[in-house]
Short mmCIF file of the C-alpha atoms (twelve columns), coordinates in Angstrom:
data_MODEL
# 
_entry.id   MODEL 
# 
loop_
_atom_site.group_PDB 
_atom_site.id 
_atom_site.type_symbol 
_atom_site.label_atom_id 
_atom_site.label_alt_id 
_atom_site.label_comp_id 
_atom_site.label_asym_id 
_atom_site.label_seq_id 
_atom_site.Cartn_x 
_atom_site.Cartn_y 
_atom_site.Cartn_z 
_atom_site.pdbx_PDB_model_num 
ATOM 1   C CA . UNK A 1   -0.225 0.173  0.107   1 
ATOM 2   C CA . UNK A 2   2.695  2.406  1.073   1 
ATOM 3   C CA . UNK A 3   4.367  1.793  -2.253  1 
ATOM 4   C CA . UNK A 4   1.271  2.627  -4.457  1 
ATOM 5   C CA . UNK A 5   0.812  5.798  -2.575  1 
ATOM 6   C CA . UNK A 6   4.601  6.465  -3.368  1 
ATOM 7   C CA . UNK A 7   3.759  5.997  -7.118  1 
ATOM 8   C CA . UNK A 8   0.517  8.008  -7.088  1 
ATOM 9   C CA . UNK A 9   2.576  10.756 -5.391  1 
ATOM 10  C CA . UNK A 10  5.374  10.541 -7.999  1 
ATOM 11  C CA . UNK A 11  3.041  10.705 -10.718 1 
ATOM 12  C CA . UNK A 12  1.102  13.564 -9.301  1 
ATOM 13  C CA . UNK A 13  4.443  15.395 -8.803  1 
ATOM 14  C CA . UNK A 14  5.261  14.486 -12.423 1 
ATOM 15  C CA . UNK A 15  2.106  15.769 -13.850 1 
ATOM 16  C CA . UNK A 16  2.216  19.166 -11.819 1 
ATOM 17  C CA . UNK A 17  5.918  19.585 -12.850 1 
ATOM 18  C CA . UNK A 18  5.034  18.922 -16.516 1 
ATOM 19  C CA . UNK A 19  2.304  21.439 -16.106 1 
ATOM 20  C CA . UNK A 20  4.728  24.221 -14.784 1 
ATOM 21  C CA . UNK A 21  7.140  23.889 -17.384 1 
ATOM 22  C CA . UNK A 22  7.964  27.246 -18.556 1 
ATOM 23  C CA . UNK A 23  6.608  28.346 -21.801 1 
ATOM 24  C CA . UNK A 24  9.300  28.923 -24.402 1 
ATOM 25  C CA . UNK A 25  9.405  30.862 -27.757 1 
ATOM 26  C CA . UNK A 26  11.642 31.704 -30.689 1 
ATOM 27  C CA . UNK A 27  11.686 34.750 -32.920 1 
ATOM 28  C CA . UNK A 28  13.822 35.534 -35.878 1 
ATOM 29  C CA . UNK A 29  15.087 39.123 -34.605 1 
ATOM 30  C CA . UNK A 30  17.282 39.771 -37.665 1 
ATOM 31  C CA . UNK A 31  14.406 39.137 -39.938 1 
ATOM 32  C CA . UNK A 32  12.249 41.253 -37.997 1 
ATOM 33  C CA . UNK A 33  14.782 44.447 -37.921 1 
ATOM 34  C CA . UNK A 34  15.789 43.988 -41.528 1 
ATOM 35  C CA . UNK A 35  12.102 44.150 -42.845 1 
ATOM 36  C CA . UNK A 36  10.956 46.878 -40.560 1 
ATOM 37  C CA . UNK A 37  9.731  50.068 -42.434 1 
ATOM 38  C CA . UNK A 38  12.020 52.096 -40.038 1 
ATOM 39  C CA . UNK A 39  15.052 49.921 -41.628 1 
ATOM 40  C CA . UNK A 40  13.891 51.033 -44.965 1 
ATOM 41  C CA . UNK A 41  14.294 54.831 -44.034 1 
ATOM 42  C CA . UNK A 42  17.393 54.050 -42.210 1 
ATOM 43  C CA . UNK A 43  18.870 52.455 -45.345 1 
ATOM 44  C CA . UNK A 44  17.887 55.333 -47.412 1 
ATOM 45  C CA . UNK A 45  19.668 57.931 -44.983 1 
ATOM 46  C CA . UNK A 46  22.698 55.692 -45.012 1 
ATOM 47  C CA . UNK A 47  22.622 55.138 -48.659 1 
ATOM 48  C CA . UNK A 48  22.446 58.595 -49.541 1 
ATOM 49  C CA . UNK A 49  25.409 59.698 -47.194 1 
ATOM 50  C CA . UNK A 50  27.539 56.793 -48.491 1 
ATOM 51  C CA . UNK A 51  26.724 58.292 -52.103 1 
ATOM 52  C CA . UNK A 52  27.747 61.639 -51.003 1 
ATOM 53  C CA . UNK A 53  31.092 60.415 -49.403 1 
ATOM 54  C CA . UNK A 54  31.794 58.630 -52.427 1 
ATOM 55  C CA . UNK A 55  31.267 61.569 -54.676 1 
ATOM 56  C CA . UNK A 56  33.323 63.712 -52.483 1 
ATOM 57  C CA . UNK A 57  36.186 61.128 -52.633 1 
ATOM 58  C CA . UNK A 58  35.906 60.574 -56.088 1 
ATOM 59  C CA . UNK A 59  36.204 64.488 -56.753 1 
ATOM 60  C CA . UNK A 60  39.353 64.565 -54.279 1 
ATOM 61  C CA . UNK A 61  41.211 61.490 -56.304 1 
ATOM 62  C CA . UNK A 62  40.238 63.365 -59.492 1 
ATOM 63  C CA . UNK A 63  41.984 66.560 -58.238 1 
ATOM 64  C CA . UNK A 64  45.034 64.343 -57.279 1 
ATOM 65  C CA . UNK A 65  45.099 62.744 -60.505 1 
ATOM 66  C CA . UNK A 66  44.735 65.975 -62.572 1 
ATOM 67  C CA . UNK A 67  47.440 67.641 -60.530 1 
ATOM 68  C CA . UNK A 68  49.764 64.649 -61.009 1 
ATOM 69  C CA . UNK A 69  49.170 64.461 -64.517 1 
ATOM 70  C CA . UNK A 70  50.133 68.130 -64.796 1 
ATOM 71  C CA . UNK A 71  53.253 67.557 -62.648 1 
ATOM 72  C CA . UNK A 72  54.314 64.574 -64.804 1 
ATOM 73  C CA . UNK A 73  54.005 66.735 -67.962 1 
ATOM 74  C CA . UNK A 74  55.619 69.890 -66.744 1 
ATOM 75  C CA . UNK A 75  57.965 68.861 -63.816 1 
ATOM 76  C CA . UNK A 76  60.917 68.913 -66.191 1 
ATOM 77  C CA . UNK A 77  60.447 72.460 -67.170 1 
ATOM 78  C CA . UNK A 78  59.724 73.682 -63.609 1 
ATOM 79  C CA . UNK A 79  62.495 75.231 -61.169 1 
ATOM 80  C CA . UNK A 80  63.351 73.420 -58.043 1 
ATOM 81  C CA . UNK A 81  61.120 75.745 -56.149 1 
ATOM 82  C CA . UNK A 82  57.974 75.301 -58.377 1 
ATOM 83  C CA . UNK A 83  58.446 71.455 -58.329 1 
ATOM 84  C CA . UNK A 84  58.893 71.203 -54.835 1 
ATOM 85  C CA . UNK A 85  55.927 73.698 -54.277 1 
ATOM 86  C CA . UNK A 86  53.910 71.065 -56.504 1 
ATOM 87  C CA . UNK A 87  55.095 67.844 -54.996 1 
ATOM 88  C CA . UNK A 88  54.091 69.514 -51.620 1 
ATOM 89  C CA . UNK A 89  50.758 70.234 -52.824 1 
ATOM 90  C CA . UNK A 90  50.400 66.674 -54.306 1 
ATOM 91  C CA . UNK A 91  51.478 65.114 -50.759 1 
ATOM 92  C CA . UNK A 92  48.862 67.414 -49.060 1 
ATOM 93  C CA . UNK A 93  46.067 66.093 -51.186 1 
ATOM 94  C CA . UNK A 94  47.103 62.472 -50.614 1 
ATOM 95  C CA . UNK A 95  47.046 63.468 -46.743 1 
ATOM 96  C CA . UNK A 96  43.663 64.894 -47.181 1 
ATOM 97  C CA . UNK A 97  42.315 61.795 -49.072 1 
ATOM 98  C CA . UNK A 98  43.607 59.590 -46.359 1 
ATOM 99  C CA . UNK A 99  42.201 61.660 -43.540 1 
ATOM 100 C CA . UNK A 100 38.828 61.942 -45.451 1 
ATOM 101 C CA . UNK A 101 38.600 57.939 -45.577 1 
ATOM 102 C CA . UNK A 102 39.388 57.281 -42.165 1 
ATOM 103 C CA . UNK A 103 36.823 59.968 -40.724 1 
ATOM 104 C CA . UNK A 104 33.795 59.592 -43.156 1 
ATOM 105 C CA . UNK A 105 34.310 55.513 -42.272 1 
ATOM 106 C CA . UNK A 106 33.905 56.578 -38.661 1 
ATOM 107 C CA . UNK A 107 31.063 59.180 -39.194 1 
ATOM 108 C CA . UNK A 108 29.088 56.527 -41.368 1 
ATOM 109 C CA . UNK A 109 29.319 53.859 -38.805 1 
ATOM 110 C CA . UNK A 110 28.301 56.326 -35.924 1 
ATOM 111 C CA . UNK A 111 25.539 57.231 -38.060 1 
ATOM 112 C CA . UNK A 112 24.257 53.824 -38.797 1 
ATOM 113 C CA . UNK A 113 24.502 52.972 -35.213 1 
ATOM 114 C CA . UNK A 114 22.351 56.170 -34.121 1 
ATOM 115 C CA . UNK A 115 19.814 55.164 -36.791 1 
ATOM 116 C CA . UNK A 116 19.844 51.402 -35.866 1 
ATOM 117 C CA . UNK A 117 19.595 51.819 -32.004 1 
ATOM 118 C CA . UNK A 118 15.684 53.036 -32.015 1 
ATOM 119 C CA . UNK A 119 15.084 50.282 -34.467 1 
ATOM 120 C CA . UNK A 120 16.749 47.491 -32.568 1 
ATOM 121 C CA . UNK A 121 14.971 49.016 -29.230 1 
ATOM 122 C CA . UNK A 122 11.263 48.899 -30.967 1 
ATOM 123 C CA . UNK A 123 11.864 45.428 -32.114 1 
ATOM 124 C CA . UNK A 124 13.267 44.211 -28.697 1 
ATOM 125 C CA . UNK A 125 10.237 45.898 -26.924 1 
ATOM 126 C CA . UNK A 126 7.878  44.334 -29.255 1 
ATOM 127 C CA . UNK A 127 9.200  40.880 -28.549 1 
ATOM 128 C CA . UNK A 128 9.276  41.431 -24.966 1 
ATOM 129 C CA . UNK A 129 5.745  42.889 -24.970 1 
ATOM 130 C CA . UNK A 130 4.329  39.801 -27.084 1 
ATOM 131 C CA . UNK A 131 6.507  37.398 -24.674 1 
ATOM 132 C CA . UNK A 132 4.882  38.943 -21.605 1 
ATOM 133 C CA . UNK A 133 1.296  38.712 -22.975 1 
ATOM 134 C CA . UNK A 134 1.984  35.279 -24.056 1 
ATOM 135 C CA . UNK A 135 3.348  34.116 -20.670 1 
ATOM 136 C CA . UNK A 136 6.589  32.804 -22.217 1 
ATOM 137 C CA . UNK A 137 9.658  32.336 -19.586 1 
ATOM 138 C CA . UNK A 138 12.300 32.798 -22.443 1 
ATOM 139 C CA . UNK A 139 12.516 33.874 -26.034 1 
ATOM 140 C CA . UNK A 140 15.382 32.441 -28.188 1 
ATOM 141 C CA . UNK A 141 16.580 34.150 -31.406 1 
ATOM 142 C CA . UNK A 142 16.093 31.356 -33.666 1 
ATOM 143 C CA . UNK A 143 19.270 32.306 -35.810 1 
ATOM 144 C CA . UNK A 144 21.412 31.632 -33.026 1 
ATOM 145 C CA . UNK A 145 20.164 28.623 -31.420 1 
ATOM 146 C CA . UNK A 146 21.649 25.647 -32.167 1 
ATOM 147 C CA . UNK A 147 18.391 23.389 -31.939 1 
ATOM 148 C CA . UNK A 148 14.759 24.473 -31.419 1 
ATOM 149 C CA . UNK A 149 12.189 21.695 -31.216 1 
ATOM 150 C CA . UNK A 150 9.397  23.435 -33.168 1 
ATOM 151 C CA . UNK A 151 6.875  21.270 -31.125 1 
ATOM 152 C CA . UNK A 152 7.855  22.780 -27.685 1 
ATOM 153 C CA . UNK A 153 8.727  26.270 -28.845 1 
ATOM 154 C CA . UNK A 154 6.238  28.877 -30.074 1 
ATOM 155 C CA . UNK A 155 7.249  30.927 -32.989 1 
ATOM 156 C CA . UNK A 156 6.525  34.736 -32.211 1 
ATOM 157 C CA . UNK A 157 8.148  36.062 -35.404 1 
ATOM 158 C CA . UNK A 158 4.497  36.254 -37.253 1 
ATOM 159 C CA . UNK A 159 2.893  38.229 -34.397 1 
ATOM 160 C CA . UNK A 160 5.887  40.374 -34.132 1 
ATOM 161 C CA . UNK A 161 5.910  41.017 -37.666 1 
ATOM 162 C CA . UNK A 162 2.288  42.084 -37.481 1 
ATOM 163 C CA . UNK A 163 2.771  44.238 -34.469 1 
ATOM 164 C CA . UNK A 164 6.002  45.977 -36.234 1 
ATOM 165 C CA . UNK A 165 3.770  46.786 -39.416 1 
ATOM 166 C CA . UNK A 166 5.895  44.593 -41.635 1 
ATOM 167 C CA . UNK A 167 4.101  43.870 -44.777 1 
ATOM 168 C CA . UNK A 168 2.479  40.627 -45.441 1 
ATOM 169 C CA . UNK A 169 4.524  38.669 -47.694 1 
ATOM 170 C CA . UNK A 170 7.684  40.835 -47.210 1 
ATOM 171 C CA . UNK A 171 10.562 38.542 -46.779 1 
ATOM 172 C CA . UNK A 172 14.696 38.580 -46.523 1 
ATOM 173 C CA . UNK A 173 14.469 37.185 -50.134 1 
ATOM 174 C CA . UNK A 174 12.118 40.087 -51.559 1 
ATOM 175 C CA . UNK A 175 14.239 42.691 -49.683 1 
ATOM 176 C CA . UNK A 176 17.331 41.525 -51.245 1 
ATOM 177 C CA . UNK A 177 15.864 41.633 -54.477 1 
ATOM 178 C CA . UNK A 178 14.481 45.242 -53.896 1 
ATOM 179 C CA . UNK A 179 18.025 46.291 -52.741 1 
ATOM 180 C CA . UNK A 180 19.443 44.425 -55.775 1 
ATOM 181 C CA . UNK A 181 17.158 46.459 -58.133 1 
ATOM 182 C CA . UNK A 182 17.947 49.740 -56.514 1 
ATOM 183 C CA . UNK A 183 21.565 49.232 -57.068 1 
ATOM 184 C CA . UNK A 184 21.462 48.192 -60.510 1 
ATOM 185 C CA . UNK A 185 19.178 51.241 -61.418 1 
ATOM 186 C CA . UNK A 186 21.542 53.303 -59.433 1 
ATOM 187 C CA . UNK A 187 24.358 52.241 -61.774 1 
ATOM 188 C CA . UNK A 188 22.666 53.118 -64.826 1 
# 
């Protein structure tokens, strides 16, 4: 009789433990961030800044090449003072180009981080809100987990997509196609 009571108690404990197992969820966080409408705006800003930077860089290189070409053509006819002055000018232009490259890379990275911070925060807050509303103890990023059993974990990505106003049917693949089309159009 004592053995039957222990088996019944163990079974009851097992059922309550299983009933109290934490609810788990997953989300494809990268997909959410990349497809958010705010990300499209951020991409436009960073693309425009990159384009402006490239145009400035190209103008600086063109100036250097023009002056270097002039230097090669006329150096033999110049006095030492003129030649030295032109060489210094070419060196100064090279230094400006190098300084510009370094500073613009830092500025573009800072701008991107500044634009991305509120996007990441909004996506994070949306996932947290959905997790709290659903009573989930933990939400995993599906892209960084080694294994997720779909039978034991709920995918919050569709609900988060809806909450973040991501267009129905928009995927990372369609986004990639959009970006490639824009790049091709910009090259024409």
